[in-house]
Coordinates of C-alpha atoms in Angstrom, one line a residue:
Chain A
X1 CA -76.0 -78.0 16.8
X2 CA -73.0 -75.4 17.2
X3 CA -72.0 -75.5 13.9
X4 CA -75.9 -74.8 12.9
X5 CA -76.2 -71.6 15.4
X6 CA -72.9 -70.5 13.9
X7 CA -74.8 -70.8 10.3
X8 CA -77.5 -69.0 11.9
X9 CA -75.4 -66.1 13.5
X10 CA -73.4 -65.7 10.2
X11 CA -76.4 -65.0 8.5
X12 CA -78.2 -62.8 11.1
X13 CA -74.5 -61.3 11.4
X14 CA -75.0 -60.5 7.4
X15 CA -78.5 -58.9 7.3
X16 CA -77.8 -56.8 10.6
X17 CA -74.9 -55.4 8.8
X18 CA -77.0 -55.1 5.6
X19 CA -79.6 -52.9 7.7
X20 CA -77.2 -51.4 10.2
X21 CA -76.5 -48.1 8.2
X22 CA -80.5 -46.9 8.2
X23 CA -80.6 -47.1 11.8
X24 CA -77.3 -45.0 12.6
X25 CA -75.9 -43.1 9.9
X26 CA -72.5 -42.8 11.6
X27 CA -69.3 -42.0 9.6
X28 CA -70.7 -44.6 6.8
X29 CA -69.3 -47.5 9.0
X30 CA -70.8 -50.4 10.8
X31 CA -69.8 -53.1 13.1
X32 CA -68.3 -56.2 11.3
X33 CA -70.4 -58.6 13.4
X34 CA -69.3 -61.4 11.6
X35 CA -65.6 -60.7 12.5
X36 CA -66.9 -60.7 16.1
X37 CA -68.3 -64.4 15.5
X38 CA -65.2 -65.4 13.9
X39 CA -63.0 -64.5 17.7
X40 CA -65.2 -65.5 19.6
X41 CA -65.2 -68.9 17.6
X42 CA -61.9 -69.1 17.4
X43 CA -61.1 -68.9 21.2
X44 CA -63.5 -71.6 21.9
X45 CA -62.4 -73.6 19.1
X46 CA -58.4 -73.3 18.5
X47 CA -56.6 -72.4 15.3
X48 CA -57.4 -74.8 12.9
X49 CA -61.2 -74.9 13.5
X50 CA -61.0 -71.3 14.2
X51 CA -59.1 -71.3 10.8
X52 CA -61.5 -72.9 8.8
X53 CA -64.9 -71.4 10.2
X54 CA -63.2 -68.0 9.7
X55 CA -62.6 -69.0 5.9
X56 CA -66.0 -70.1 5.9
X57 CA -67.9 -67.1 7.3
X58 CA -65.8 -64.6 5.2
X59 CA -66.6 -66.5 1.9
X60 CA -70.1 -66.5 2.7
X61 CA -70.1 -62.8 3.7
X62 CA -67.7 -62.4 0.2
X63 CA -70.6 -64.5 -1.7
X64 CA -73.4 -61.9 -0.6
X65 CA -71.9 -59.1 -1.0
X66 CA -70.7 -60.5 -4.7
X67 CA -67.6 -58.6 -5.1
X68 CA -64.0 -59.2 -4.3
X69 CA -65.0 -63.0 -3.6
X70 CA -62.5 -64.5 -1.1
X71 CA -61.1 -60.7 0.5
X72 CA -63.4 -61.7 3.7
X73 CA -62.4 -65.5 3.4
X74 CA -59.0 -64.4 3.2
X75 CA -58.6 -61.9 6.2
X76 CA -61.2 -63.6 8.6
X77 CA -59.5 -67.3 8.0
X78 CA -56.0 -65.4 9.0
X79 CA -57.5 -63.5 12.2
X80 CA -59.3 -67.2 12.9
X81 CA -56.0 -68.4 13.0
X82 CA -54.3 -66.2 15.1
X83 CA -57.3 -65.9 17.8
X84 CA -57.3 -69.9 17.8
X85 CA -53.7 -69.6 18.6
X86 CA -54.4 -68.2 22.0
X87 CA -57.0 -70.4 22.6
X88 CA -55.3 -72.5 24.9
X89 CA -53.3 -70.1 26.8
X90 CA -55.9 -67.3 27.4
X91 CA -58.4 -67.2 30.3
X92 CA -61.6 -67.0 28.4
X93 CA -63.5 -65.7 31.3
X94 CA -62.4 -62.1 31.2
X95 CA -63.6 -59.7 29.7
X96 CA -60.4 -58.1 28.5
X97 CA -59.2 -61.4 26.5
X98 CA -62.0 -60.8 23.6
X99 CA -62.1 -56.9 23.7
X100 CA -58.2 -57.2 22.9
X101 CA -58.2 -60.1 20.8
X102 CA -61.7 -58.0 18.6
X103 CA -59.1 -54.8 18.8
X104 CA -56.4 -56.8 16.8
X105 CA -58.3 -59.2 15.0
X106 CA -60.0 -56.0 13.5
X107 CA -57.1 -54.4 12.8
X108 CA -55.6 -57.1 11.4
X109 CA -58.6 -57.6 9.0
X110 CA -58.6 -54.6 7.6
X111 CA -55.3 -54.1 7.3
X112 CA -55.5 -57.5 5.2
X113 CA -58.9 -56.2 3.8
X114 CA -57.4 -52.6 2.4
X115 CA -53.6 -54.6 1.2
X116 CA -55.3 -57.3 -0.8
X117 CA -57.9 -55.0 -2.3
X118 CA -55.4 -52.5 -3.5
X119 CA -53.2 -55.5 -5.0
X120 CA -56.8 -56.7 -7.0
X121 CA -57.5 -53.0 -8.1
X122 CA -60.1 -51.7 -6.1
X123 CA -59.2 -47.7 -5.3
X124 CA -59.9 -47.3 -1.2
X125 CA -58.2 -44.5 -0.2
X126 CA -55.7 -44.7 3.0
X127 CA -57.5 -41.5 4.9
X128 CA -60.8 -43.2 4.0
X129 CA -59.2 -46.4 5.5
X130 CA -58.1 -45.0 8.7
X131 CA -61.1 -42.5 9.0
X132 CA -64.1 -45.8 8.3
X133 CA -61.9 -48.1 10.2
X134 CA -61.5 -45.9 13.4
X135 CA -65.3 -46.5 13.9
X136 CA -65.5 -50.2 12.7
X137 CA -63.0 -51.2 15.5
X138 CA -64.3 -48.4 17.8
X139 CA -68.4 -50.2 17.2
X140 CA -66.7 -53.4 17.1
X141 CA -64.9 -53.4 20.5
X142 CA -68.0 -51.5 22.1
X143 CA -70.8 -54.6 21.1
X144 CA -67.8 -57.1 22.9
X145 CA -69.6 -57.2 25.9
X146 CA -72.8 -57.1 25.4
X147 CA -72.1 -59.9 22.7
X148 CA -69.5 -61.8 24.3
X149 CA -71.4 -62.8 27.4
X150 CA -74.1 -64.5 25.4
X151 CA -71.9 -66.4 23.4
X152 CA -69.4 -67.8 26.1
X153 CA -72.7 -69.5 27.4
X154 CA -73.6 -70.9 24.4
X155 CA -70.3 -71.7 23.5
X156 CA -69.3 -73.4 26.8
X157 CA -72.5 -75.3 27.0
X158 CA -72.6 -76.9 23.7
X159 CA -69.3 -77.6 23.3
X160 CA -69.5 -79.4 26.9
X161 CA -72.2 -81.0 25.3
X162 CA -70.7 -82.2 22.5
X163 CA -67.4 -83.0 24.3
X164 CA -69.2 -85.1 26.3
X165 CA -70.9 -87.1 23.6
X166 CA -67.5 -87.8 22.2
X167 CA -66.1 -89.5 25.2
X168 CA -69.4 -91.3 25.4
X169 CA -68.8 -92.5 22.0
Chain B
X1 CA -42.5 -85.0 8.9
X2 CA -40.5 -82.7 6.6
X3 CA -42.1 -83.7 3.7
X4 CA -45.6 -83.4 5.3
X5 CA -44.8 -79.9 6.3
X6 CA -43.2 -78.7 2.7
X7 CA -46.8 -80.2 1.4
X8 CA -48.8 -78.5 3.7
X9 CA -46.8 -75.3 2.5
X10 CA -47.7 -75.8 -1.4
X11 CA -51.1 -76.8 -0.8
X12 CA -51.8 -73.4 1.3
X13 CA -49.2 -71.4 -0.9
X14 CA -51.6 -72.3 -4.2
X15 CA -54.4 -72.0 -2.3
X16 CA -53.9 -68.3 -1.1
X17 CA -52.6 -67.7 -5.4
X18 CA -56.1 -69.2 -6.0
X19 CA -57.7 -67.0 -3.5
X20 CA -56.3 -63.8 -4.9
X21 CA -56.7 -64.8 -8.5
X22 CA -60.7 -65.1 -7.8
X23 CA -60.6 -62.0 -5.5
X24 CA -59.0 -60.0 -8.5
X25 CA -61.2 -61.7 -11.1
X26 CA -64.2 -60.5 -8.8
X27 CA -63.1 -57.3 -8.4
X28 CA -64.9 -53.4 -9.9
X29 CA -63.5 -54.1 -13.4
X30 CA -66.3 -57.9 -13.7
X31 CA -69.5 -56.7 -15.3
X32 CA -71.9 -57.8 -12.7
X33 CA -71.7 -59.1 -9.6
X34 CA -70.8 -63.5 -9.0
X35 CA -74.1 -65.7 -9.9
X36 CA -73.9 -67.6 -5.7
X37 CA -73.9 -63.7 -5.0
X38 CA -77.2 -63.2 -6.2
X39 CA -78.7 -66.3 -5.0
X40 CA -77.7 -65.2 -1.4
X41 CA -78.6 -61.9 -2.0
X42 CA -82.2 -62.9 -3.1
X43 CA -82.9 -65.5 0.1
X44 CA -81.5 -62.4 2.2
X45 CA -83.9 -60.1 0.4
X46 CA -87.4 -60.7 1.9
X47 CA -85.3 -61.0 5.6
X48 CA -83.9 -57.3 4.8
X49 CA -87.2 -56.2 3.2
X50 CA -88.8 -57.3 6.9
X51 CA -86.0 -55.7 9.0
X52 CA -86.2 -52.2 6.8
X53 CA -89.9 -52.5 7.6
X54 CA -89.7 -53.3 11.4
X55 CA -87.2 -50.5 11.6
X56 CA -88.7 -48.2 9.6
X57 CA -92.7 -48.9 12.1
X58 CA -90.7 -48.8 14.9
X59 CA -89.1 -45.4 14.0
X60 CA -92.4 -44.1 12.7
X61 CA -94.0 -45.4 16.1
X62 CA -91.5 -43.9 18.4
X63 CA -91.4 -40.6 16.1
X64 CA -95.3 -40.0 16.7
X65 CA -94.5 -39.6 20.0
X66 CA -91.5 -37.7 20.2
X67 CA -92.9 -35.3 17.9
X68 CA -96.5 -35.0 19.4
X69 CA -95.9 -31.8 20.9
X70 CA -94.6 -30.1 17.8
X71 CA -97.7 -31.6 15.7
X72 CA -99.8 -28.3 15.9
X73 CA -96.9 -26.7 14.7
X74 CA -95.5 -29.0 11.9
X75 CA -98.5 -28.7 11.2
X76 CA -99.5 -25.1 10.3
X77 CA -95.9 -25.4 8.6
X78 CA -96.8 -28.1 6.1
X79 CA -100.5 -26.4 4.9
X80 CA -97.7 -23.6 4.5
X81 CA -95.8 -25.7 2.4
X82 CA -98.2 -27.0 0.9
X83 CA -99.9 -23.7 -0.4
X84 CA -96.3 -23.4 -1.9
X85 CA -95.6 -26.5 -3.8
X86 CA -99.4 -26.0 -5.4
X87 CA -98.4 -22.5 -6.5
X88 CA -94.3 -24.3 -7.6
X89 CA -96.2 -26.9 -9.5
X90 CA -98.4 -25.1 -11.4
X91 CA -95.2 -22.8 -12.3
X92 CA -93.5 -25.7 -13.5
X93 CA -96.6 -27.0 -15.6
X94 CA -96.6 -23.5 -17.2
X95 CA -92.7 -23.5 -17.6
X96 CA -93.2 -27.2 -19.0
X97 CA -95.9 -25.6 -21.4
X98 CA -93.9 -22.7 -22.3
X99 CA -90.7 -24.5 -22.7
X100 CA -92.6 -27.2 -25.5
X101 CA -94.1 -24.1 -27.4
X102 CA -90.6 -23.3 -28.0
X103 CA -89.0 -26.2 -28.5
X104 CA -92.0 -26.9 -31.0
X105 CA -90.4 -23.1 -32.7
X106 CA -86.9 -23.6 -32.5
X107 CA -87.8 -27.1 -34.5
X108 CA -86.0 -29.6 -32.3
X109 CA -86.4 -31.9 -29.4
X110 CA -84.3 -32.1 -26.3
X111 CA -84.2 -34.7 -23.8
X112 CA -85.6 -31.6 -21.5
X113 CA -89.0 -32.2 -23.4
X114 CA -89.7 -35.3 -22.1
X115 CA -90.4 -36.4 -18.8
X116 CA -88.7 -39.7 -17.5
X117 CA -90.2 -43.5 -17.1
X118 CA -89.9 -43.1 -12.8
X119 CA -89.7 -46.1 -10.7
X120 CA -89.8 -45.2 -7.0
X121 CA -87.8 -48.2 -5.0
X122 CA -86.8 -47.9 -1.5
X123 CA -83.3 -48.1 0.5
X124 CA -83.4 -51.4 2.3
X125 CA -79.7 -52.0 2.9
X126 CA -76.4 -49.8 2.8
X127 CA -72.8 -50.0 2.1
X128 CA -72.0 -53.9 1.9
X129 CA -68.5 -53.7 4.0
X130 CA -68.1 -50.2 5.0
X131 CA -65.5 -50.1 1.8
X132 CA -67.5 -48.9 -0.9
X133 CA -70.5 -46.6 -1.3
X134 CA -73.7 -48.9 -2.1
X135 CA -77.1 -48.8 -1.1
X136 CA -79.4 -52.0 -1.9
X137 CA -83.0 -51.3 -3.3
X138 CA -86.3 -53.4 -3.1
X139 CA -86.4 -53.3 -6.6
X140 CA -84.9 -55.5 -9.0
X141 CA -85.4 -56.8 -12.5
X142 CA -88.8 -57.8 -12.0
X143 CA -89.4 -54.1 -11.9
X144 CA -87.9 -53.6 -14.9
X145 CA -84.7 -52.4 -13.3
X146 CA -81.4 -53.2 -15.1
X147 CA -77.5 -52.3 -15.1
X148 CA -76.1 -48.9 -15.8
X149 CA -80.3 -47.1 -15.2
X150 CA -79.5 -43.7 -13.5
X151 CA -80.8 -43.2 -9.8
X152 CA -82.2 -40.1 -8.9
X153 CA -83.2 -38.6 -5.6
X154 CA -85.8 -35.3 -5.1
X155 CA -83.2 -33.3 -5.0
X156 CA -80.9 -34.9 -8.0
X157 CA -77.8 -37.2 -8.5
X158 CA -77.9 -40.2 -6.6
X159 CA -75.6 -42.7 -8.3
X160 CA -76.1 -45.5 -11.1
X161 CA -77.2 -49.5 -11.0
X162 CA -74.5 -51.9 -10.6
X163 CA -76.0 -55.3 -10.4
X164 CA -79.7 -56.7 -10.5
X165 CA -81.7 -59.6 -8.9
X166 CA -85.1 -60.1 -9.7
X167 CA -86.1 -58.0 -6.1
X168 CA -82.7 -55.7 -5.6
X169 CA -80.6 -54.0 -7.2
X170 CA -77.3 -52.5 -6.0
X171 CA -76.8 -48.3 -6.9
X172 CA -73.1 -47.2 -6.9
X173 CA -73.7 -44.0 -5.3
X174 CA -72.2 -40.7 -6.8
X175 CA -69.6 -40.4 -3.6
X176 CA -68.2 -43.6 -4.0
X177 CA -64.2 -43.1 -5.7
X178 CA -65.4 -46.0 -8.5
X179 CA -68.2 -43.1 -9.6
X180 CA -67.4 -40.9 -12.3
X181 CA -70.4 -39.1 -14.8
X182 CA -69.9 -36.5 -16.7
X183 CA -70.5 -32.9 -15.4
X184 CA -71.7 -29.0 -16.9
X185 CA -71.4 -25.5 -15.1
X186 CA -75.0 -24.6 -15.2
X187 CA -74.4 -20.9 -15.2
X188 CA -71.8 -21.2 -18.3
X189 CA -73.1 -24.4 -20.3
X190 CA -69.0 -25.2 -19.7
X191 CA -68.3 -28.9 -19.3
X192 CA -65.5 -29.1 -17.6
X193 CA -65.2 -33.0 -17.3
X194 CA -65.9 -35.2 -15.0
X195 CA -67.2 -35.3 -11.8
X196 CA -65.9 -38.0 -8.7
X197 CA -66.4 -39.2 -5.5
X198 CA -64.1 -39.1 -3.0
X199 CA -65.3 -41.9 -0.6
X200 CA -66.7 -38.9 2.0
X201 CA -70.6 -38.5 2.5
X202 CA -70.7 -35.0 1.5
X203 CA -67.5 -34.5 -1.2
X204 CA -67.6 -35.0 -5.0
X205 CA -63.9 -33.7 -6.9
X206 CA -63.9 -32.2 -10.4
X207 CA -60.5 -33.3 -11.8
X208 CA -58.0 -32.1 -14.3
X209 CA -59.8 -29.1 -15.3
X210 CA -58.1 -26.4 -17.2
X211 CA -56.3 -23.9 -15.9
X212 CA -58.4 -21.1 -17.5
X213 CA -61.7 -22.9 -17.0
X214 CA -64.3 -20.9 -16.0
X215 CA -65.5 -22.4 -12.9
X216 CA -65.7 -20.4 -9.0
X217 CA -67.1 -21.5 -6.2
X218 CA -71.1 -21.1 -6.0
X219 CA -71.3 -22.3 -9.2
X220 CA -74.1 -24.9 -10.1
X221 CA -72.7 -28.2 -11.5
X222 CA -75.5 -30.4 -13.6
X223 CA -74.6 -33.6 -15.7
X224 CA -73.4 -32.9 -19.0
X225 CA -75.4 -36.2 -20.8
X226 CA -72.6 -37.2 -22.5
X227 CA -72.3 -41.3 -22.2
X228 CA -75.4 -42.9 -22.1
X229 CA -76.2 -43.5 -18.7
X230 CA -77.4 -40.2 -16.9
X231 CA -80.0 -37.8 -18.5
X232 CA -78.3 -34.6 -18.9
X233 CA -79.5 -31.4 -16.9
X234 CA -79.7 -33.0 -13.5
X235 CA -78.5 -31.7 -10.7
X236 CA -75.2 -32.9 -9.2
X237 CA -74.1 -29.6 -6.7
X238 CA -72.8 -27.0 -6.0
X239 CA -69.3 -26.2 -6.4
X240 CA -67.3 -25.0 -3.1
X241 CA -63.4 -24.3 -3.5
X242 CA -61.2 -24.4 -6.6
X243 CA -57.6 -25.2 -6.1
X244 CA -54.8 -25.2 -8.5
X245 CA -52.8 -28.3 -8.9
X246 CA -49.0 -28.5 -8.3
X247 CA -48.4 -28.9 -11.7
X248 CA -49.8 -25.3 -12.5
X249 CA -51.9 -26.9 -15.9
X250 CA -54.9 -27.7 -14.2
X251 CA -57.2 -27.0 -11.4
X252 CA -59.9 -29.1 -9.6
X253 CA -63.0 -28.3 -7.7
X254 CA -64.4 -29.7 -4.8
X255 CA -68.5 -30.2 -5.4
X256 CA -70.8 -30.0 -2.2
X257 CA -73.5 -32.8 -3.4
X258 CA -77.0 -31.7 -3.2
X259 CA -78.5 -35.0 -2.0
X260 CA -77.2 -35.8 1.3
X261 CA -76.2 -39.5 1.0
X262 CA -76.4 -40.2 4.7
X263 CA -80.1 -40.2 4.6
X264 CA -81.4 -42.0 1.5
X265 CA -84.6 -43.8 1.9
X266 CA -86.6 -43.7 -1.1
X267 CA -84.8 -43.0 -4.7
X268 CA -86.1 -43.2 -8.3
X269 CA -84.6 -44.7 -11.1
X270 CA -84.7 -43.9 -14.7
X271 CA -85.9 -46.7 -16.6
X272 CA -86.4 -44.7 -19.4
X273 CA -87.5 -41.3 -21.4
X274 CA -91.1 -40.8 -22.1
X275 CA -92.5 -39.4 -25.0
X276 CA -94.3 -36.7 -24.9
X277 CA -98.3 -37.0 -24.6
X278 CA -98.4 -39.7 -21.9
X279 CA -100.0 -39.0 -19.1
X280 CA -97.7 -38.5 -16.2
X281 CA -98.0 -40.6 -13.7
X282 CA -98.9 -39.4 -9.5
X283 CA -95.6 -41.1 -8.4
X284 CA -93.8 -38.6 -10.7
X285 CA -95.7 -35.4 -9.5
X286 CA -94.6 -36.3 -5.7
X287 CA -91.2 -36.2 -6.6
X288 CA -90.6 -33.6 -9.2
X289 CA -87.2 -32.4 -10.5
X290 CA -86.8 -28.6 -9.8
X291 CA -88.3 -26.7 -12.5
X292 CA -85.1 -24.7 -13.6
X293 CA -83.4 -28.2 -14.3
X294 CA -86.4 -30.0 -15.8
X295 CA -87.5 -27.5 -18.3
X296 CA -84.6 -27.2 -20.0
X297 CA -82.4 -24.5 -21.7

């Protein structure tokens, strides 16, 4: 059932960044929703899971958008990683955890995003970089809370759920 | 344990080779855009065709009653306007008239004596990852849309089509740094080369242009025609600063665009030149090139 939602939010995550530019026309940028699902996934679910489903939602997201296939898989799948690191060690419950861990993760994304593109010949400009990628992080640490709250419920239920059902097993 | 670890660091070593071998084999220089690409692009399409339409109800909802007060107003301003595009169209009929009596004497035809095969497709989605400039359209190969067809808005240069599904098709707009066409002073008839983006919403660069060019700021900047892709005689904008270069050869120009990219709903493309004689269809009426620019020289 999580693993379903988490289909289901990549792809609303997809078509809300598809539309997201027609309803504000700000500085050309727009949330990276999916990087959002990829955190917030990886602190509930560790590194490696965190790992894969960031691989996962990046391809998917690299697949739609039909260009530079596996630039998403490649940067999400590394910030998967490294949020899942923390999972143990970080008290999920405030509010600070995911705004910081979305700050990094998103820099670390596009950091990865603008390296690996260069290296496969695609001609982003640094200024451009900086100038799109202030408001990326800036929309992307702003939706935290109103997103994160939701999730952690979800999250913690289902998982319980399902952790539950294993020790039944 | 060692051995497990030195395995693990192969497998994910070749994995992140094979990674960035696909992501530079997918890159601007592939034709078209990756076959699963499309298929998602086409389940997404009727979700984003939905969403554009919610959005765009809701805004026209809202809008109604924001602008109620001003209604009486706008109003008396658009039988204005009106009054003026009635006495702009019939110029440009007689202009079109005038300008076929004398191509018909001067014993040749330019492209400027045709009108184009319009197909009016709206916006539905923007910019796939905030790195490139890209707008999706409803319209895709079923509408006879194909690769490389030149995208116009009312007021001119909008950008080119860079892949098709059957119900989108992606347009690399004019400001994104992968966009280059080739551009003419309209005041001189000089083509200085081509024209750019720069990756900024309201910037296009003219590049490695002679030091003696004559080009200056004010200066109207059309495309050239030259390549096959965009129509020549259609308006790019308007040039703002020239600047030398440091190497004291050449010069470039910075090129205010005159369709302001931040706002694109509704675009035509050019699926082709008509020939003369054929009736002209309403669609093409509504959203007329400017007279100066369609008539020719």
């Amino acid at each position: 059932m999580y693993t379903i939602a988490l289909a289901g939010f990549t792809i609303a995550g997809l078509v809300l960044r598809s539309i997201f530019p027609r309803v504000l026309h700000l500085a050309w940028s727009t949330p990276d929703f999916l990087l959002l699902l990829v955190v917030f996934n990886a602190m509930f679910r560790g590194r490696w899971q965190g790992g894969v489903a960031g691989f996962l939602i990046g391809l998917t997201e690299d697949l739609f958008f039909g260009r530079f296939i596996g630039l998403n898989a490649l940067a999400k799948c590394v910030v998967g990683i490294l949020s899942g690191s923390l999972s143990k060690s970080i008290f999920k419950e405030n509010m600070w955890v995911p705004v910081i861990n979305v700050f990094v993760g998103s820099l670390i994304s596009m950091t990865l995003v603008f390296l690996v593109g260069h290296l496969a010949g695609a001609r982003w400009y640094f200024t451009q970089i900086v100038y799109q990628g202030f408001f990326e992080v800036l929309f992307n640490v702003c939706l935290v809370p109103f997103l994160y709250g939701p999730f952690f419920h979800f999250a913690d239920k289902r998982l319980q759920v399902k952790e539950e059902s294993d020790s039944g097993d | 344990m060692k051995r497990k670890g030195a395995l693990w660091a192969i497998v994910f070593t070749a994995a992140v080779i094979l990674l960035l071998y696909l992501i530079q084999q997918t890159g601007w220089q592939s034709a078209d855009m990756a076959a699963p690409g499309k298929v998602l692009r086409e389940i997404a399409w009727p979700v984003q065709n939905v969403a554009s339409a919610v959005d765009s109800g809701l805004r026209r909802f809202f809008g109604f009653f924001r602008d109620i007060r001003d209604l009486r107003e706008e109003n008396e301003e658009l039988k204005e306007s009106l009054a003026a595009a009635e006495y702009w169209i019939q110029q440009m009929k007689e202009l079109r008239e005038e300008n076929l009596r004398l191509g018909e004497l001067l014993g040749y035809q330019t492209i400027h004596s045709r009108m184009f095969d319009l197909v009016i497709a709206r916006v539905i989605g923007k910019d796939a990852d905030n790195w490139n400039q890209t707008v999706i359209l409803d319209k895709g190969s079923s509408s006879g849309l194909d690769c490389d067809m030149a995208v116009l808005a009312p007021a001119g240069m909008v950008g080119r089509i860079i892949s098709v599904t059957p119900h989108t098709a992606e347009v690399l707009l004019l400001i994104d740094r992968e966009s280059a066409i080739g551009a003419r002073v309209m005041e001189t008839r000089f083509s200085p080369g081509m024209v750019t983006g720069t990756g900024q919403d309201d910037l296009l660069e003219m590049l490695r242009v002679d030091h003696d060019a004559e080009i200056e700021p004010g200066q109207t900047v059309i495309t050239s025609g030259y390549g096959s892709i965009f129509p020549q005689g259609l308006m790019i904008g308007t040039i703002e600063k020239v600047l030398p270069d440091s190497n004291g050869l050449t010069k470039r120009a910075t090129i205010r665009p005159v369709v302001d990219f931040r706002i694109l709903e509704e675009v035509m493309v050019i699926r082709g030149l008509r020939e003369e004689g054929e009736d002209i269809p309403e669609e093409v009426r509504d959203f007329s090139i400017p007279p100066d620019i369609r008539v020719g020289h």
